[in-house]
PDB file of C-alpha atoms and ligand atoms in Angstrom:
ATOM      1  CA  UNK A  22      13.253  36.598  28.059  1.00 56.00           C
ATOM      2  CA  UNK A  23      13.462  32.949  29.106  1.00 67.00           C
ATOM      3  CA  UNK A  24      16.461  32.387  31.363  1.00 71.00           C
ATOM      4  CA  UNK A  25      19.332  30.476  29.729  1.00 70.00           C
ATOM      5  CA  UNK A  26      19.768  27.094  31.419  1.00 79.00           C
ATOM      6  CA  UNK A  27      23.044  25.972  32.944  1.00 81.00           C
ATOM      7  CA  UNK A  28      25.562  24.733  30.382  1.00 75.00           C
ATOM      8  CA  UNK A  29      25.689  21.273  31.959  1.00 80.00           C
ATOM      9  CA  UNK A  30      21.911  20.735  31.797  1.00 91.00           C
ATOM     10  CA  UNK A  31      20.390  18.834  28.871  1.00 94.00           C
ATOM     11  CA  UNK A  32      19.039  22.004  27.266  1.00 92.00           C
ATOM     12  CA  UNK A  33      22.257  23.836  28.070  1.00 89.00           C
ATOM     13  CA  UNK A  34      24.180  21.168  26.179  1.00 92.00           C
ATOM     14  CA  UNK A  35      21.981  21.708  23.114  1.00 92.00           C
ATOM     15  CA  UNK A  36      22.035  25.504  23.317  1.00 88.00           C
ATOM     16  CA  UNK A  37      25.802  25.591  23.680  1.00 87.00           C
ATOM     17  CA  UNK A  38      26.749  22.812  21.279  1.00 91.00           C
ATOM     18  CA  UNK A  39      29.498  23.665  18.899  1.00 92.00           C
ATOM     19  CA  UNK A  40      32.013  21.773  16.868  1.00 95.00           C
ATOM     20  CA  UNK A  41      35.614  21.382  17.799  1.00 96.00           C
ATOM     21  CA  UNK A  42      37.947  21.710  14.814  1.00 95.00           C
ATOM     22  CA  UNK A  43      41.091  20.720  16.647  1.00 96.00           C
ATOM     23  CA  UNK A  44      41.171  17.865  19.079  1.00 97.00           C
ATOM     24  CA  UNK A  45      43.919  15.736  20.586  1.00 97.00           C
ATOM     25  CA  UNK A  46      44.315  12.532  22.600  1.00 98.00           C
ATOM     26  CA  UNK A  47      42.838  11.180  24.705  1.00 98.00           C
ATOM     27  CA  UNK A  48      39.643  10.292  22.937  1.00 98.00           C
ATOM     28  CA  UNK A  49      36.753   8.452  24.554  1.00 98.00           C
ATOM     29  CA  UNK A  50      37.799   5.165  26.165  1.00 98.00           C
ATOM     30  CA  UNK A  51      35.883   1.934  25.616  1.00 98.00           C
ATOM     31  CA  UNK A  52      33.402   2.537  28.443  1.00 98.00           C
ATOM     32  CA  UNK A  53      32.753   6.086  27.255  1.00 98.00           C
ATOM     33  CA  UNK A  54      32.410   4.968  23.663  1.00 98.00           C
ATOM     34  CA  UNK A  55      29.842   2.413  24.784  1.00 98.00           C
ATOM     35  CA  UNK A  56      27.781   5.210  26.369  1.00 98.00           C
ATOM     36  CA  UNK A  57      28.165   7.416  23.295  1.00 98.00           C
ATOM     37  CA  UNK A  58      26.985   4.593  21.033  1.00 98.00           C
ATOM     38  CA  UNK A  59      24.080   3.777  23.330  1.00 98.00           C
ATOM     39  CA  UNK A  60      22.946   7.392  23.112  1.00 98.00           C
ATOM     40  CA  UNK A  61      23.088   7.157  19.317  1.00 98.00           C
ATOM     41  CA  UNK A  62      20.937   4.042  19.403  1.00 98.00           C
ATOM     42  CA  UNK A  63      18.199   6.260  20.909  1.00 98.00           C
ATOM     43  CA  UNK A  64      17.686   8.376  17.791  1.00 98.00           C
ATOM     44  CA  UNK A  65      14.181   8.573  16.354  1.00 98.00           C
ATOM     45  CA  UNK A  66      13.840   5.451  14.257  1.00 98.00           C
ATOM     46  CA  UNK A  67      10.663   4.740  12.242  1.00 98.00           C
ATOM     47  CA  UNK A  68       9.809   1.043  12.634  1.00 98.00           C
ATOM     48  CA  UNK A  69      12.983   0.559  14.682  1.00 97.00           C
ATOM     49  CA  UNK A  70      14.963  -0.512  11.640  1.00 98.00           C
ATOM     50  CA  UNK A  71      18.288   0.688  13.063  1.00 98.00           C
ATOM     51  CA  UNK A  72      19.348   1.696   9.534  1.00 98.00           C
ATOM     52  CA  UNK A  73      22.917   2.655  10.383  1.00 98.00           C
ATOM     53  CA  UNK A  74      26.204   1.236  11.529  1.00 98.00           C
ATOM     54  CA  UNK A  75      29.434   2.667  12.856  1.00 98.00           C
ATOM     55  CA  UNK A  76      32.985   2.014  11.726  1.00 98.00           C
ATOM     56  CA  UNK A  77      35.296   3.212  14.492  1.00 98.00           C
ATOM     57  CA  UNK A  78      39.021   3.821  14.153  1.00 98.00           C
ATOM     58  CA  UNK A  79      41.644   4.608  16.756  1.00 98.00           C
ATOM     59  CA  UNK A  80      45.380   3.839  17.066  1.00 98.00           C
ATOM     60  CA  UNK A  81      46.377   1.503  14.201  1.00 98.00           C
ATOM     61  CA  UNK A  82      42.857   1.766  12.837  1.00 98.00           C
ATOM     62  CA  UNK A  83      43.571   5.398  11.954  1.00 98.00           C
ATOM     63  CA  UNK A  84      46.469   4.187   9.791  1.00 98.00           C
ATOM     64  CA  UNK A  85      44.244   1.600   8.121  1.00 98.00           C
ATOM     65  CA  UNK A  86      41.554   4.197   7.492  1.00 98.00           C
ATOM     66  CA  UNK A  87      44.143   6.606   6.076  1.00 98.00           C
ATOM     67  CA  UNK A  88      45.530   3.952   3.745  1.00 98.00           C
ATOM     68  CA  UNK A  89      42.024   3.096   2.546  1.00 98.00           C
ATOM     69  CA  UNK A  90      41.461   6.795   1.870  1.00 98.00           C
ATOM     70  CA  UNK A  91      44.724   6.966  -0.043  1.00 98.00           C
ATOM     71  CA  UNK A  92      43.921   3.939  -2.218  1.00 98.00           C
ATOM     72  CA  UNK A  93      40.549   5.516  -2.986  1.00 98.00           C
ATOM     73  CA  UNK A  94      42.257   8.816  -3.841  1.00 98.00           C
ATOM     74  CA  UNK A  95      44.607   7.037  -6.272  1.00 98.00           C
ATOM     75  CA  UNK A  96      41.741   5.088  -7.866  1.00 98.00           C
ATOM     76  CA  UNK A  97      39.664   8.274  -8.200  1.00 98.00           C
ATOM     77  CA  UNK A  98      42.516  10.139  -9.915  1.00 98.00           C
ATOM     78  CA  UNK A  99      42.783  12.856  -7.254  1.00 98.00           C
ATOM     79  CA  UNK A 100      45.712  15.273  -7.315  1.00 98.00           C
ATOM     80  CA  UNK A 101      49.188  14.231  -6.148  1.00 98.00           C
ATOM     81  CA  UNK A 102      48.905  16.646  -3.222  1.00 98.00           C
ATOM     82  CA  UNK A 103      45.635  15.099  -2.126  1.00 97.00           C
ATOM     83  CA  UNK A 104      46.955  11.559  -2.485  1.00 98.00           C
ATOM     84  CA  UNK A 105      49.929  12.510  -0.329  1.00 98.00           C
ATOM     85  CA  UNK A 106      47.683  14.107   2.293  1.00 97.00           C
ATOM     86  CA  UNK A 107      45.075  11.366   2.738  1.00 98.00           C
ATOM     87  CA  UNK A 108      46.958   8.948   5.042  1.00 98.00           C
ATOM     88  CA  UNK A 109      47.266  11.653   7.697  1.00 98.00           C
ATOM     89  CA  UNK A 110      43.671  12.824   7.502  1.00 98.00           C
ATOM     90  CA  UNK A 111      42.205  10.458  10.104  1.00 98.00           C
ATOM     91  CA  UNK A 112      45.010  11.376  12.493  1.00 98.00           C
ATOM     92  CA  UNK A 113      43.361  14.716  13.102  1.00 98.00           C
ATOM     93  CA  UNK A 114      41.567  13.031  16.021  1.00 98.00           C
ATOM     94  CA  UNK A 115      42.230  10.066  18.309  1.00 98.00           C
ATOM     95  CA  UNK A 116      38.859   8.540  17.418  1.00 98.00           C
ATOM     96  CA  UNK A 117      37.142   8.689  14.036  1.00 98.00           C
ATOM     97  CA  UNK A 118      33.706   7.183  13.602  1.00 98.00           C
ATOM     98  CA  UNK A 119      32.495   6.663  10.055  1.00 98.00           C
ATOM     99  CA  UNK A 120      28.720   6.619  10.212  1.00 98.00           C
ATOM    100  CA  UNK A 121      27.067   4.500   7.543  1.00 98.00           C
ATOM    101  CA  UNK A 122      23.419   4.672   6.543  1.00 98.00           C
ATOM    102  CA  UNK A 123      22.509   1.053   6.108  1.00 98.00           C
ATOM    103  CA  UNK A 124      18.958   0.962   4.770  1.00 98.00           C
ATOM    104  CA  UNK A 125      16.764  -2.023   5.479  1.00 98.00           C
ATOM    105  CA  UNK A 126      14.258  -3.282   2.924  1.00 97.00           C
ATOM    106  CA  UNK A 127      10.948  -1.829   4.067  1.00 97.00           C
ATOM    107  CA  UNK A 128       7.817  -0.826   2.195  1.00 97.00           C
ATOM    108  CA  UNK A 129       6.709   1.708   4.822  1.00 98.00           C
ATOM    109  CA  UNK A 130       9.937   3.593   5.540  1.00 98.00           C
ATOM    110  CA  UNK A 131      11.468   5.365   2.526  1.00 98.00           C
ATOM    111  CA  UNK A 132      15.212   5.359   1.946  1.00 98.00           C
ATOM    112  CA  UNK A 133      15.501   9.057   2.794  1.00 98.00           C
ATOM    113  CA  UNK A 134      13.795   8.546   6.165  1.00 98.00           C
ATOM    114  CA  UNK A 135      16.328   5.867   6.926  1.00 98.00           C
ATOM    115  CA  UNK A 136      19.223   8.097   5.874  1.00 98.00           C
ATOM    116  CA  UNK A 137      17.860  10.906   8.049  1.00 98.00           C
ATOM    117  CA  UNK A 138      17.772   8.495  10.954  1.00 98.00           C
ATOM    118  CA  UNK A 139      21.428   7.658  10.339  1.00 98.00           C
ATOM    119  CA  UNK A 140      22.283  11.358  10.147  1.00 98.00           C
ATOM    120  CA  UNK A 141      20.556  11.913  13.498  1.00 98.00           C
ATOM    121  CA  UNK A 142      22.925   9.368  14.950  1.00 98.00           C
ATOM    122  CA  UNK A 143      25.941  11.483  13.936  1.00 98.00           C
ATOM    123  CA  UNK A 144      24.694  14.479  15.884  1.00 98.00           C
ATOM    124  CA  UNK A 145      23.729  12.320  18.827  1.00 98.00           C
ATOM    125  CA  UNK A 146      27.200  10.781  18.923  1.00 98.00           C
ATOM    126  CA  UNK A 147      28.661  14.284  18.899  1.00 98.00           C
ATOM    127  CA  UNK A 148      26.349  15.504  21.661  1.00 97.00           C
ATOM    128  CA  UNK A 149      26.939  12.470  23.850  1.00 98.00           C
ATOM    129  CA  UNK A 150      30.688  12.863  23.420  1.00 98.00           C
ATOM    130  CA  UNK A 151      30.344  16.534  24.348  1.00 96.00           C
ATOM    131  CA  UNK A 152      28.408  15.597  27.488  1.00 96.00           C
ATOM    132  CA  UNK A 153      31.430  13.510  28.475  1.00 97.00           C
ATOM    133  CA  UNK A 154      33.770  16.458  27.907  1.00 96.00           C
ATOM    134  CA  UNK A 155      34.982  15.625  24.393  1.00 97.00           C
ATOM    135  CA  UNK A 156      34.921  17.781  21.303  1.00 97.00           C
ATOM    136  CA  UNK A 157      34.000  16.616  17.856  1.00 96.00           C
ATOM    137  CA  UNK A 158      33.603  17.621  14.246  1.00 98.00           C
ATOM    138  CA  UNK A 159      31.193  16.147  11.693  1.00 98.00           C
ATOM    139  CA  UNK A 160      33.046  16.019   8.403  1.00 98.00           C
ATOM    140  CA  UNK A 161      32.033  14.987   4.908  1.00 98.00           C
ATOM    141  CA  UNK A 162      34.108  15.585   1.759  1.00 97.00           C
ATOM    142  CA  UNK A 163      34.371  13.699  -1.521  1.00 98.00           C
ATOM    143  CA  UNK A 164      35.301  10.415   0.168  1.00 98.00           C
ATOM    144  CA  UNK A 165      31.874  10.313   1.744  1.00 98.00           C
ATOM    145  CA  UNK A 166      30.362   9.822  -1.717  1.00 98.00           C
ATOM    146  CA  UNK A 167      33.103   7.810  -3.383  1.00 98.00           C
ATOM    147  CA  UNK A 168      32.011   4.262  -4.248  1.00 98.00           C
ATOM    148  CA  UNK A 169      35.634   3.110  -4.451  1.00 98.00           C
ATOM    149  CA  UNK A 170      36.178   4.250  -0.873  1.00 98.00           C
ATOM    150  CA  UNK A 171      32.918   2.611   0.155  1.00 98.00           C
ATOM    151  CA  UNK A 172      34.219  -0.662  -1.252  1.00 98.00           C
ATOM    152  CA  UNK A 173      37.497  -0.177   0.648  1.00 98.00           C
ATOM    153  CA  UNK A 174      35.410  -0.082   3.835  1.00 98.00           C
ATOM    154  CA  UNK A 175      33.264  -3.021   2.781  1.00 98.00           C
ATOM    155  CA  UNK A 176      30.054  -1.061   2.319  1.00 98.00           C
ATOM    156  CA  UNK A 177      27.215  -2.625   0.396  1.00 98.00           C
ATOM    157  CA  UNK A 178      25.874  -1.072  -2.809  1.00 97.00           C
ATOM    158  CA  UNK A 179      22.873   0.362  -0.952  1.00 97.00           C
ATOM    159  CA  UNK A 180      24.898   1.865   1.879  1.00 98.00           C
ATOM    160  CA  UNK A 181      25.989   5.488   2.116  1.00 98.00           C
ATOM    161  CA  UNK A 182      28.368   7.264   4.458  1.00 98.00           C
ATOM    162  CA  UNK A 183      26.571  10.140   6.202  1.00 98.00           C
ATOM    163  CA  UNK A 184      29.524  11.513   8.118  1.00 98.00           C
ATOM    164  CA  UNK A 185      32.974  11.132   9.553  1.00 98.00           C
ATOM    165  CA  UNK A 186      32.862  12.131  13.195  1.00 98.00           C
ATOM    166  CA  UNK A 187      36.225  13.199  14.563  1.00 98.00           C
ATOM    167  CA  UNK A 188      36.303  13.007  18.370  1.00 98.00           C
ATOM    168  CA  UNK A 189      38.871  13.882  20.999  1.00 98.00           C
ATOM    169  CA  UNK A 190      39.864  16.246  23.765  1.00 98.00           C
ATOM    170  CA  UNK A 191      39.354  19.885  22.761  1.00 97.00           C
ATOM    171  CA  UNK A 192      42.631  21.662  22.033  1.00 94.00           C
ATOM    172  CA  UNK A 193      41.187  25.012  23.044  1.00 85.00           C
ATOM    173  CA  UNK A 194      38.658  25.598  25.812  1.00 74.00           C
ATOM    174  CA  UNK A 195      37.038  28.437  23.870  1.00 63.00           C
ATOM    175  CA  UNK A 196      36.051  25.968  21.155  1.00 66.00           C
ATOM    176  CA  UNK A 197      33.741  24.072  23.492  1.00 64.00           C
ATOM    177  CA  UNK A 198      30.798  26.456  23.864  1.00 65.00           C
ATOM    178  CA  UNK A 199      29.123  29.162  21.845  1.00 68.00           C
ATOM    179  CA  UNK A 200      29.182  32.661  23.279  1.00 65.00           C
ATOM    180  CA  UNK A 201      25.656  33.539  22.313  1.00 67.00           C
ATOM    181  CA  UNK A 202      22.504  31.569  21.673  1.00 67.00           C
ATOM    182  CA  UNK A 203      21.545  32.190  18.035  1.00 72.00           C
ATOM    183  CA  UNK A 204      18.629  34.351  17.027  1.00 84.00           C
ATOM    184  CA  UNK A 205      15.629  32.363  15.764  1.00 86.00           C
ATOM    185  CA  UNK A 206      13.898  35.101  13.778  1.00 87.00           C
ATOM    186  CA  UNK A 207      15.319  34.065  10.405  1.00 86.00           C
ATOM    187  CA  UNK A 208      14.308  30.421  10.637  1.00 89.00           C
ATOM    188  CA  UNK A 209      10.795  30.541  12.091  1.00 90.00           C
ATOM    189  CA  UNK A 210       7.590  31.259  10.199  1.00 91.00           C
ATOM    190  CA  UNK A 211       4.154  30.269  11.514  1.00 94.00           C
ATOM    191  CA  UNK A 212       1.895  28.515   9.033  1.00 95.00           C
TER     192      UNK A 212
HETATM  193  C1  FMN B 314      26.610  16.729   6.729  1.00 74.69           C
HETATM  194  C2  FMN B 314      27.671  17.678   7.226  1.00 74.69           C
HETATM  195  C3  FMN B 314      28.923  17.660   6.655  1.00 74.69           C
HETATM  196  C4  FMN B 314      29.930  18.535   7.083  1.00 74.69           C
HETATM  197  N1  FMN B 314      31.182  18.459   6.522  1.00 74.69           N
HETATM  198  C5  FMN B 314      32.167  19.257   6.985  1.00 74.69           C
HETATM  199  C6  FMN B 314      33.499  19.122   6.491  1.00 74.69           C
HETATM  200  O1  FMN B 314      33.806  18.271   5.663  1.00 74.69           O
HETATM  201  N2  FMN B 314      34.443  19.976   6.964  1.00 74.69           N
HETATM  202  C7  FMN B 314      34.137  20.935   7.916  1.00 74.69           C
HETATM  203  O2  FMN B 314      35.039  21.670   8.314  1.00 74.69           O
HETATM  204  N3  FMN B 314      32.888  21.056   8.401  1.00 74.69           N
HETATM  205  C8  FMN B 314      31.901  20.249   7.973  1.00 74.69           C
HETATM  206  N4  FMN B 314      30.637  20.359   8.483  1.00 74.69           N
HETATM  207  C9  FMN B 314      30.334  21.453   9.417  1.00 74.69           C
HETATM  208  C10 FMN B 314      30.882  21.222  10.809  1.00 74.69           C
HETATM  209  O3  FMN B 314      30.510  19.934  11.280  1.00 74.69           O
HETATM  210  C11 FMN B 314      30.364  22.297  11.797  1.00 74.69           C
HETATM  211  O4  FMN B 314      28.989  22.160  11.993  1.00 74.69           O
HETATM  212  C12 FMN B 314      30.668  23.695  11.310  1.00 74.69           C
HETATM  213  O5  FMN B 314      32.065  23.865  11.309  1.00 74.69           O
HETATM  214  C13 FMN B 314      30.027  24.777  12.197  1.00 74.69           C
HETATM  215  O6  FMN B 314      30.450  24.670  13.510  1.00 74.69           O
HETATM  216  P1  FMN B 314      29.417  24.519  14.704  1.00 74.69           P
HETATM  217  O7  FMN B 314      28.882  23.121  14.625  1.00 74.69           O
HETATM  218  O8  FMN B 314      30.221  24.782  15.935  1.00 74.69           O
HETATM  219  O9  FMN B 314      28.326  25.541  14.526  1.00 74.69           O
HETATM  220  C14 FMN B 314      29.636  19.471   8.108  1.00 74.69           C
HETATM  221  C15 FMN B 314      28.364  19.466   8.705  1.00 74.69           C
HETATM  222  C16 FMN B 314      27.403  18.585   8.276  1.00 74.69           C
HETATM  223  C17 FMN B 314      26.036  18.597   8.952  1.00 74.69           C
END
Protein backbone atom coordinates (compact mmCIF):
# COMPACT_ATOMS: atom_id res chain seq x y z
CA UNK A 1 0.00 0.00 0.00
CA UNK A 2 1.16 3.53 -0.79
CA UNK A 3 2.61 5.18 2.31
CA UNK A 4 0.41 7.90 3.83
CA UNK A 5 2.12 11.28 3.50
CA UNK A 6 2.82 13.52 6.47
CA UNK A 7 -0.22 15.45 7.67
CA UNK A 8 1.46 18.80 7.01
CA UNK A 9 2.29 18.00 3.37
CA UNK A 10 -0.06 19.15 0.60
CA UNK A 11 -1.44 15.65 0.05
CA UNK A 12 -1.57 15.07 3.79
CA UNK A 13 -3.74 18.16 4.13
CA UNK A 14 -6.17 16.79 1.55
CA UNK A 15 -6.20 13.25 2.95
CA UNK A 16 -6.80 14.48 6.48
CA UNK A 17 -9.21 17.32 5.77
CA UNK A 18 -12.25 17.38 7.94
CA UNK A 19 -14.74 19.94 9.05
CA UNK A 20 -14.73 21.58 12.41
CA UNK A 21 -18.22 21.96 13.87
CA UNK A 22 -17.19 24.04 16.85
CA UNK A 23 -14.70 26.84 16.57
CA UNK A 24 -13.83 29.84 18.71
CA UNK A 25 -11.81 33.06 18.49
CA UNK A 26 -9.33 33.89 17.23
CA UNK A 27 -10.18 33.56 13.58
CA UNK A 28 -7.79 34.36 10.75
CA UNK A 29 -6.32 37.86 10.99
CA UNK A 30 -6.19 40.21 8.01
CA UNK A 31 -2.87 38.90 6.69
CA UNK A 32 -4.05 35.30 7.01
CA UNK A 33 -7.37 36.10 5.40
CA UNK A 34 -5.50 37.66 2.50
CA UNK A 35 -3.60 34.38 1.99
CA UNK A 36 -6.79 32.33 2.31
CA UNK A 37 -8.52 34.49 -0.30
CA UNK A 38 -5.53 34.34 -2.62
CA UNK A 39 -5.65 30.55 -2.47
CA UNK A 40 -9.34 30.68 -3.39
CA UNK A 41 -8.54 32.87 -6.38
CA UNK A 42 -6.52 29.90 -7.71
CA UNK A 43 -9.52 27.62 -8.25
CA UNK A 44 -10.03 26.18 -11.72
CA UNK A 45 -11.80 28.91 -13.63
CA UNK A 46 -12.91 28.41 -17.26
CA UNK A 47 -12.12 31.60 -19.19
CA UNK A 48 -10.91 33.22 -15.97
CA UNK A 49 -14.29 34.80 -15.32
CA UNK A 50 -13.82 34.87 -11.54
CA UNK A 51 -17.55 34.15 -11.13
CA UNK A 52 -17.68 34.51 -7.36
CA UNK A 53 -17.33 37.02 -4.58
CA UNK A 54 -16.94 36.83 -0.83
CA UNK A 55 -18.89 38.62 1.87
CA UNK A 56 -16.86 38.40 5.08
CA UNK A 57 -18.16 39.09 8.57
CA UNK A 58 -16.35 39.36 11.87
CA UNK A 59 -16.95 41.37 15.07
CA UNK A 60 -19.85 43.80 14.44
CA UNK A 61 -20.29 42.29 11.00
CA UNK A 62 -21.52 39.10 12.66
CA UNK A 63 -24.27 41.15 14.32
CA UNK A 64 -25.19 42.75 10.99
CA UNK A 65 -25.26 39.36 9.29
CA UNK A 66 -27.41 37.94 12.09
CA UNK A 67 -29.87 40.82 11.84
CA UNK A 68 -30.10 40.37 8.08
CA UNK A 69 -30.81 36.69 8.66
CA UNK A 70 -33.49 37.58 11.18
CA UNK A 71 -35.22 40.06 8.86
CA UNK A 72 -35.20 37.39 6.16
CA UNK A 73 -36.63 34.85 8.61
CA UNK A 74 -39.48 37.24 9.51
CA UNK A 75 -40.19 38.02 5.84
CA UNK A 76 -40.16 34.30 4.97
CA UNK A 77 -42.64 33.47 7.75
CA UNK A 78 -40.28 31.11 9.60
CA UNK A 79 -41.21 29.85 13.05
CA UNK A 80 -40.90 32.07 16.14
CA UNK A 81 -38.13 29.81 17.46
CA UNK A 82 -36.17 30.18 14.25
CA UNK A 83 -36.66 33.94 14.14
CA UNK A 84 -35.37 34.15 17.71
CA UNK A 85 -32.36 31.98 16.89
CA UNK A 86 -31.13 33.67 13.71
CA UNK A 87 -29.24 36.67 15.17
CA UNK A 88 -26.90 34.34 17.05
CA UNK A 89 -26.25 32.00 14.15
CA UNK A 90 -23.24 33.81 12.68
CA UNK A 91 -21.68 34.00 16.14
CA UNK A 92 -20.86 30.32 15.95
CA UNK A 93 -17.50 31.40 14.49
CA UNK A 94 -15.29 34.49 14.66
CA UNK A 95 -15.22 34.73 10.87
CA UNK A 96 -18.06 33.88 8.50
CA UNK A 97 -17.54 34.09 4.77
CA UNK A 98 -20.63 34.03 2.59
CA UNK A 99 -19.52 32.78 -0.80
CA UNK A 100 -21.57 34.10 -3.70
CA UNK A 101 -21.63 32.65 -7.20
CA UNK A 102 -21.62 35.72 -9.37
CA UNK A 103 -22.02 34.53 -12.95
CA UNK A 104 -20.62 36.60 -15.78
CA UNK A 105 -22.39 36.83 -19.12
CA UNK A 106 -20.53 34.37 -21.33
CA UNK A 107 -21.60 32.28 -24.30
CA UNK A 108 -18.92 29.62 -23.76
CA UNK A 109 -19.14 28.99 -20.02
CA UNK A 110 -22.53 27.74 -18.80
CA UNK A 111 -24.04 29.01 -15.56
CA UNK A 112 -23.49 25.67 -13.82
CA UNK A 113 -19.78 25.69 -14.68
CA UNK A 114 -19.53 29.10 -13.10
CA UNK A 115 -21.40 27.97 -9.99
CA UNK A 116 -19.11 24.95 -9.71
CA UNK A 117 -16.15 27.29 -9.87
CA UNK A 118 -17.62 29.30 -7.01
CA UNK A 119 -18.22 26.12 -5.02
CA UNK A 120 -14.58 25.13 -5.54
CA UNK A 121 -13.63 28.39 -3.89
CA UNK A 122 -15.49 27.40 -0.70
CA UNK A 123 -13.45 24.23 -0.31
CA UNK A 124 -10.25 26.04 -1.17
CA UNK A 125 -10.95 28.68 1.47
CA UNK A 126 -11.53 25.89 3.98
CA UNK A 127 -8.34 24.06 3.01
CA UNK A 128 -6.21 27.19 3.07
CA UNK A 129 -7.60 28.09 6.48
CA UNK A 130 -6.81 24.56 7.66
CA UNK A 131 -3.24 24.89 6.39
CA UNK A 132 -2.93 27.93 8.66
CA UNK A 133 -4.23 25.94 11.64
CA UNK A 134 -7.89 27.01 11.56
CA UNK A 135 -10.97 24.85 11.45
CA UNK A 136 -14.01 25.50 9.34
CA UNK A 137 -17.45 24.29 8.40
CA UNK A 138 -19.23 24.75 5.07
CA UNK A 139 -22.87 25.38 5.86
CA UNK A 140 -25.94 25.87 3.70
CA UNK A 141 -29.53 25.91 4.98
CA UNK A 142 -32.67 27.64 3.74
CA UNK A 143 -31.09 31.11 3.89
CA UNK A 144 -28.70 30.08 1.15
CA UNK A 145 -31.64 29.90 -1.26
CA UNK A 146 -33.83 32.66 0.10
CA UNK A 147 -34.20 35.59 -2.32
CA UNK A 148 -35.25 37.90 0.51
CA UNK A 149 -31.99 37.15 2.31
CA UNK A 150 -30.08 37.61 -0.94
CA UNK A 151 -31.59 41.08 -1.24
CA UNK A 152 -30.61 41.82 2.38
CA UNK A 153 -27.01 41.13 1.34
CA UNK A 154 -27.33 43.11 -1.88
CA UNK A 155 -27.07 40.15 -4.23
CA UNK A 156 -28.13 40.57 -7.82
CA UNK A 157 -30.97 38.53 -9.32
CA UNK A 158 -28.50 36.23 -11.07
CA UNK A 159 -26.36 35.62 -8.01
CA UNK A 160 -26.60 32.60 -5.72
CA UNK A 161 -25.03 31.84 -2.37
CA UNK A 162 -23.05 28.59 -2.57
CA UNK A 163 -22.01 28.39 1.06
CA UNK A 164 -21.48 29.98 4.42
CA UNK A 165 -17.98 29.14 5.59
CA UNK A 166 -17.57 29.35 9.35
CA UNK A 167 -13.90 29.70 10.32
CA UNK A 168 -12.05 29.86 13.61
CA UNK A 169 -9.76 28.08 16.03
CA UNK A 170 -10.80 24.46 16.55
CA UNK A 171 -12.42 23.89 19.94
CA UNK A 172 -11.26 20.29 20.03
CA UNK A 173 -7.98 18.97 18.65
CA UNK A 174 -9.60 15.68 17.66
CA UNK A 175 -11.84 17.55 15.23
CA UNK A 176 -8.90 18.63 13.09
CA UNK A 177 -7.93 15.39 11.34
CA UNK A 178 -9.60 12.20 10.23
CA UNK A 179 -8.42 8.99 11.85
CA UNK A 180 -8.51 6.92 8.71
CA UNK A 181 -8.23 7.66 5.02
CA UNK A 182 -11.54 6.61 3.44
CA UNK A 183 -11.89 3.54 1.28
CA UNK A 184 -12.25 4.33 -2.43
CA UNK A 185 -13.88 1.09 -3.57
CA UNK A 186 -17.44 2.43 -3.50
CA UNK A 187 -16.77 5.51 -5.60
CA UNK A 188 -14.48 4.24 -8.37
CA UNK A 189 -15.54 2.40 -11.50
CA UNK A 190 -13.35 2.19 -14.61
CA UNK A 191 -15.08 2.97 -17.89
C1 LIG B 1 -22.90 22.44 -0.15
C2 LIG B 1 -22.74 21.93 1.27
C3 LIG B 1 -23.61 22.36 2.25
C4 LIG B 1 -23.50 21.90 3.57
N1 LIG B 1 -24.35 22.38 4.53
C5 LIG B 1 -24.19 21.99 5.81
C6 LIG B 1 -25.00 22.55 6.84
O1 LIG B 1 -25.83 23.43 6.62
N2 LIG B 1 -24.83 22.09 8.11
C7 LIG B 1 -23.88 21.13 8.40
O2 LIG B 1 -23.76 20.76 9.57
N3 LIG B 1 -23.10 20.60 7.44
C8 LIG B 1 -23.23 21.00 6.16
N4 LIG B 1 -22.42 20.48 5.19
C9 LIG B 1 -21.50 19.39 5.52
C10 LIG B 1 -20.28 19.84 6.29
O3 LIG B 1 -19.66 20.94 5.64
C11 LIG B 1 -19.25 18.69 6.45
O4 LIG B 1 -18.71 18.36 5.20
C12 LIG B 1 -19.88 17.47 7.07
O5 LIG B 1 -20.24 17.79 8.40
C13 LIG B 1 -18.92 16.27 7.09
O6 LIG B 1 -17.75 16.56 7.77
P1 LIG B 1 -16.33 16.39 7.09
O7 LIG B 1 -16.19 17.52 6.11
O8 LIG B 1 -15.35 16.47 8.22
O9 LIG B 1 -16.28 15.05 6.41
C14 LIG B 1 -22.48 20.96 3.88
C15 LIG B 1 -21.58 20.55 2.88
C16 LIG B 1 -21.71 21.03 1.60
C17 LIG B 1 -20.71 20.57 0.54
